[in-house]
mmCIF file of C-alpha atoms in Angstrom:
data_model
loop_
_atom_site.group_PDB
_atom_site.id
_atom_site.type_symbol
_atom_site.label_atom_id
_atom_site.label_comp_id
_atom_site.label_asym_id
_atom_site.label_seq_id
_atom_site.Cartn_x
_atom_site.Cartn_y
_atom_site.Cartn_z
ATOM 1 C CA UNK A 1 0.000 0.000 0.000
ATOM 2 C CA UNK A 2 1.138 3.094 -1.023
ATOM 3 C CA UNK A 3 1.421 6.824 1.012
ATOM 4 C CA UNK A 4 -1.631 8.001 -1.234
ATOM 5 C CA UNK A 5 -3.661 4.583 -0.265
ATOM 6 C CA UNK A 6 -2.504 4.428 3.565
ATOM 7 C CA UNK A 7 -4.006 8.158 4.131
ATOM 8 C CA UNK A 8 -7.069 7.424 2.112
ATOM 9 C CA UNK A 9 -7.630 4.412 4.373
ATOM 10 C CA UNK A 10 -7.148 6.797 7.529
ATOM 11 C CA UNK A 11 -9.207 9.198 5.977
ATOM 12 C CA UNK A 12 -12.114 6.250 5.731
ATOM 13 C CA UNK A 13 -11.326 5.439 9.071
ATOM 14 C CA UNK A 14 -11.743 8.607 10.905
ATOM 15 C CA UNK A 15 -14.673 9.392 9.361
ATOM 16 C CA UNK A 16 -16.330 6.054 9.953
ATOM 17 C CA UNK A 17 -15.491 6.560 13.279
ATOM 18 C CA UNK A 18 -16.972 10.245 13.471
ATOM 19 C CA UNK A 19 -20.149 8.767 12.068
ATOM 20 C CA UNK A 20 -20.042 5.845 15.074
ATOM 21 C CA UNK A 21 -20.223 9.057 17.616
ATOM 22 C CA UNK A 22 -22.831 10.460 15.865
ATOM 23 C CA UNK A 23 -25.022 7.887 16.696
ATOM 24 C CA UNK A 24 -24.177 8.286 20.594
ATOM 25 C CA UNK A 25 -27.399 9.507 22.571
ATOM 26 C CA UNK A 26 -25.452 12.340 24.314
ATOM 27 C CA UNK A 27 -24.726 13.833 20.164
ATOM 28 C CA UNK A 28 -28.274 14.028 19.110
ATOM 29 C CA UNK A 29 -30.255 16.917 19.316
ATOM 30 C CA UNK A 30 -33.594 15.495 19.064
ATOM 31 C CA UNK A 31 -33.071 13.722 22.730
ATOM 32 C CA UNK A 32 -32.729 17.088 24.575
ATOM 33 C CA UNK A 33 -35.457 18.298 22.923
ATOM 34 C CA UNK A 34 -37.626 15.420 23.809
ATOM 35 C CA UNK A 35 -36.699 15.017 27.042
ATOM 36 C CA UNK A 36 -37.288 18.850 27.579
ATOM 37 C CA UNK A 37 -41.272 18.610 26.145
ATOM 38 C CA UNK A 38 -41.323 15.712 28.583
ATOM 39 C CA UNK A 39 -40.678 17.825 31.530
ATOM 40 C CA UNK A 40 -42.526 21.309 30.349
ATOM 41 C CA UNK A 41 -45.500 19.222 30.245
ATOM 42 C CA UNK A 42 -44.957 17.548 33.631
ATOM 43 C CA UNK A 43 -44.532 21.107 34.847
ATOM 44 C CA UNK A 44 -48.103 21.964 33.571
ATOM 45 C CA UNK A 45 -49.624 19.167 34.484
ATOM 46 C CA UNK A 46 -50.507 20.181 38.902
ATOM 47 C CA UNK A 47 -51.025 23.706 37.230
ATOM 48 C CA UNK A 48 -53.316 22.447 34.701
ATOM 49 C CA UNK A 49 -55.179 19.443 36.752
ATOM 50 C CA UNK A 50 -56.581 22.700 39.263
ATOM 51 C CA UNK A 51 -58.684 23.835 36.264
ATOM 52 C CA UNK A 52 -59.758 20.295 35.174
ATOM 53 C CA UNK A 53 -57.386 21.190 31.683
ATOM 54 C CA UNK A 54 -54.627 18.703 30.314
ATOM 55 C CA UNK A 55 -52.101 20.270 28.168
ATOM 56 C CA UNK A 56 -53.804 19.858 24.678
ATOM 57 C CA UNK A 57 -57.022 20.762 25.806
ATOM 58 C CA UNK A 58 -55.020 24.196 27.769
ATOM 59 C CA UNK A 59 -53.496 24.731 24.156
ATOM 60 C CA UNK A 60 -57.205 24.658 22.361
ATOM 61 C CA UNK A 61 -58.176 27.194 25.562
ATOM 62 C CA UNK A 62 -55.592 29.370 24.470
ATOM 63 C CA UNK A 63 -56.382 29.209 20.822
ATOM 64 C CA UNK A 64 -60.252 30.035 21.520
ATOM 65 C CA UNK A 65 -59.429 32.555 24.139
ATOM 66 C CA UNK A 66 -56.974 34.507 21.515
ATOM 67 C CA UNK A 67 -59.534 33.896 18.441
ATOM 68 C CA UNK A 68 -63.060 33.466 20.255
ATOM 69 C CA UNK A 69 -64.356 30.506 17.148
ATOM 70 C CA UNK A 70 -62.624 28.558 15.402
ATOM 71 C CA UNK A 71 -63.688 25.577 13.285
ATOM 72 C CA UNK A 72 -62.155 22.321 14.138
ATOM 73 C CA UNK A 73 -59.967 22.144 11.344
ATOM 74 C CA UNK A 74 -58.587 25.606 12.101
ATOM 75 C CA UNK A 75 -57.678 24.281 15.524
ATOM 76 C CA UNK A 76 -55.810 21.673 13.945
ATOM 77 C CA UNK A 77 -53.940 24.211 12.215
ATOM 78 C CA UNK A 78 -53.158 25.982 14.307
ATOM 79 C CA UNK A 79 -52.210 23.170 17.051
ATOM 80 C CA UNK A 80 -50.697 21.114 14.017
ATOM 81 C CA UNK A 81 -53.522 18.174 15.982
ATOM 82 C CA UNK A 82 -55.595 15.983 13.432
ATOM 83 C CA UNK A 83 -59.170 15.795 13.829
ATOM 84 C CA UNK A 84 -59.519 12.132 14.918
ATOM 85 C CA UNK A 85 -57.167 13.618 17.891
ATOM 86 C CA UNK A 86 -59.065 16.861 18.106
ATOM 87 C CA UNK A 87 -62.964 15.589 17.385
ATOM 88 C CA UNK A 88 -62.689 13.598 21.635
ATOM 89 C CA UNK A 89 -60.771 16.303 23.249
ATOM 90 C CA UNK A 90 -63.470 18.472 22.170
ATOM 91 C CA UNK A 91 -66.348 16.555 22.957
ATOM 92 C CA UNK A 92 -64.488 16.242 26.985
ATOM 93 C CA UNK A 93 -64.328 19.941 26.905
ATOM 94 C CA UNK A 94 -67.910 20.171 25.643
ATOM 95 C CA UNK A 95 -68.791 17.941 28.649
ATOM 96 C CA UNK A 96 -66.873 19.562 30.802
ATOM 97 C CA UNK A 97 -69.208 22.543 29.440
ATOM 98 C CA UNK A 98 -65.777 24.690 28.848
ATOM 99 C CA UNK A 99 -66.675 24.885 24.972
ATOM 100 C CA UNK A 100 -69.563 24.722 22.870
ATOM 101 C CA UNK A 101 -69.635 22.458 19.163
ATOM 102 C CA UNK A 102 -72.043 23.714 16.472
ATOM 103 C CA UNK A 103 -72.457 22.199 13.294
ATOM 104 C CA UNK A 104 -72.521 24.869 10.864
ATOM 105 C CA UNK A 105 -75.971 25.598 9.207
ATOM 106 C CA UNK A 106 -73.869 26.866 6.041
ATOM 107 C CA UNK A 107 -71.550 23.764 5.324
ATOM 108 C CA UNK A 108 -72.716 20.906 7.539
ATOM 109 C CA UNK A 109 -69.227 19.242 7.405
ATOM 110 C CA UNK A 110 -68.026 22.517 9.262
ATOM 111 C CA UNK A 111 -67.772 22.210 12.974
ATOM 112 C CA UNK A 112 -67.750 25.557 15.185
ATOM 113 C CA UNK A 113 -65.886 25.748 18.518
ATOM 114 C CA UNK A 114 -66.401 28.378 20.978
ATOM 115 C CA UNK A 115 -66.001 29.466 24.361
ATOM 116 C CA UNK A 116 -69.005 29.105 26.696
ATOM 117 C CA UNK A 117 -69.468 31.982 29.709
ATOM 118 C CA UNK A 118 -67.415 28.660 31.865
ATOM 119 C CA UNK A 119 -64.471 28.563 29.367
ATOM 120 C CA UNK A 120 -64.513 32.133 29.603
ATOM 121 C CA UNK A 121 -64.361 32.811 33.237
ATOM 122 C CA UNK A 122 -61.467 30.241 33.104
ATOM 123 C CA UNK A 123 -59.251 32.524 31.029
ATOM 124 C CA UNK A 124 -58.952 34.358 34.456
ATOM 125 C CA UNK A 125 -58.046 31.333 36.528
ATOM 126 C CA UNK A 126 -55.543 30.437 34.014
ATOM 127 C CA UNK A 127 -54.187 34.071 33.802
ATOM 128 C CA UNK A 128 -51.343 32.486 36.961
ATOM 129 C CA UNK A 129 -49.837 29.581 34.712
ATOM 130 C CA UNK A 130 -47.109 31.459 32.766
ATOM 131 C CA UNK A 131 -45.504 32.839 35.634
ATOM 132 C CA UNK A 132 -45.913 30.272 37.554
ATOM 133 C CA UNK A 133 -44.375 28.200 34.999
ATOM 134 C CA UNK A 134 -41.660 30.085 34.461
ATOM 135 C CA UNK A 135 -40.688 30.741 37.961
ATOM 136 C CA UNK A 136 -40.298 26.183 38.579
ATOM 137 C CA UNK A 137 -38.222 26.336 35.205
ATOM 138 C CA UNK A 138 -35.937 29.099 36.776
ATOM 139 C CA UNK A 139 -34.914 30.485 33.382
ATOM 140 C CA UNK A 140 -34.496 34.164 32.495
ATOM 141 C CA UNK A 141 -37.236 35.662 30.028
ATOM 142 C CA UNK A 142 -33.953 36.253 27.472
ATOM 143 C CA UNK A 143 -33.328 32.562 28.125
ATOM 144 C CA UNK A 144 -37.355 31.477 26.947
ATOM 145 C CA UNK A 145 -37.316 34.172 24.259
ATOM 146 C CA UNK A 146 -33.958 32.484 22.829
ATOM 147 C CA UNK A 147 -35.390 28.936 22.531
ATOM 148 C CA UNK A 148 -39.029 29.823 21.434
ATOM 149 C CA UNK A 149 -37.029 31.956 18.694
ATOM 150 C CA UNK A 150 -34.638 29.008 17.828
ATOM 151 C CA UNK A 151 -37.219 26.490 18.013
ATOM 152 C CA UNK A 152 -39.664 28.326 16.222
ATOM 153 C CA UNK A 153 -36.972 28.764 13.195
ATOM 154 C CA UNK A 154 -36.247 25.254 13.490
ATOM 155 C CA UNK A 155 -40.108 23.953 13.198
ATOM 156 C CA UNK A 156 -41.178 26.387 10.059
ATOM 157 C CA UNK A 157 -38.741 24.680 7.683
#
């Protein structure tokens, strides 16, 4: 084997090695990232059970509370949530009488969500949870606005 050869084999070498670290847990950045959704949502959770919320159905409150109706497949937009996932949350929260489901009289495949006066008045309770939040993570608010920004970048591509 030749000078040429021997560093092409080295060459091969490193960089099949380089590729075996890559695969190590501790070098991929989609386990942070899980692991971090894991544990906002386990922060939620005591915050969210004292308003009879979980965390998808707190994410539709904050949709309706920011856009008053919404149709179920502009939920799922906006909450990137199918509606075979959306169509049973909603019918809890309808039991739960926090939001109301009317068929629409124009298109009757059309589905209209809204607040009732009980999803409403919950807007208030739930006025706490940010702080709150915030405060058990024990981040600055550059800190938040620096990953929201950097996630946000990474999810719109």
């Amino acid at each position: 084997m030749n000078c040429v050869q021997s560093n092409c084999v080295l060459s091969l070498y490193h960089q099949t090695e380089k590729m075996k670290d890559q695969l190590h847990i501790s070098e991929q950045v989609c386990f942070p990232v899980y692991v971090f959704a894991k544990e906002i949502i386990n922060q939620y959770r005591p915050l969210l059970e004292a308003l009879e919320l979980t965390y998808p159905q707190y994410l539709v409150m904050l949709v309706l509370w920011e856009h008053k109706e919404q149709t179920v497949n502009q939920l799922g937009e906006k909450l990137k949530l199918d509606s075979g996932t959306l169509t049973p949350l909603l019918k809890r929260m309808e039991h739960k009488e926090f939001v109301s489901r009317i068929r629409s009289t124009v298109d009757e495949r059309l589905v209209n969500i809204s607040l009732t006066e009980k999803g409403k008045a919950l807007k208030e309770k739930a006025a706490f949870i940010p702080g709150q939040l915030m405060e058990a993570m024990d981040v600055t608010d550059e800190d938040l606005l620096l990953l929201k920004n950097i996630i946000t970048k990474i999810s719109k591509k």
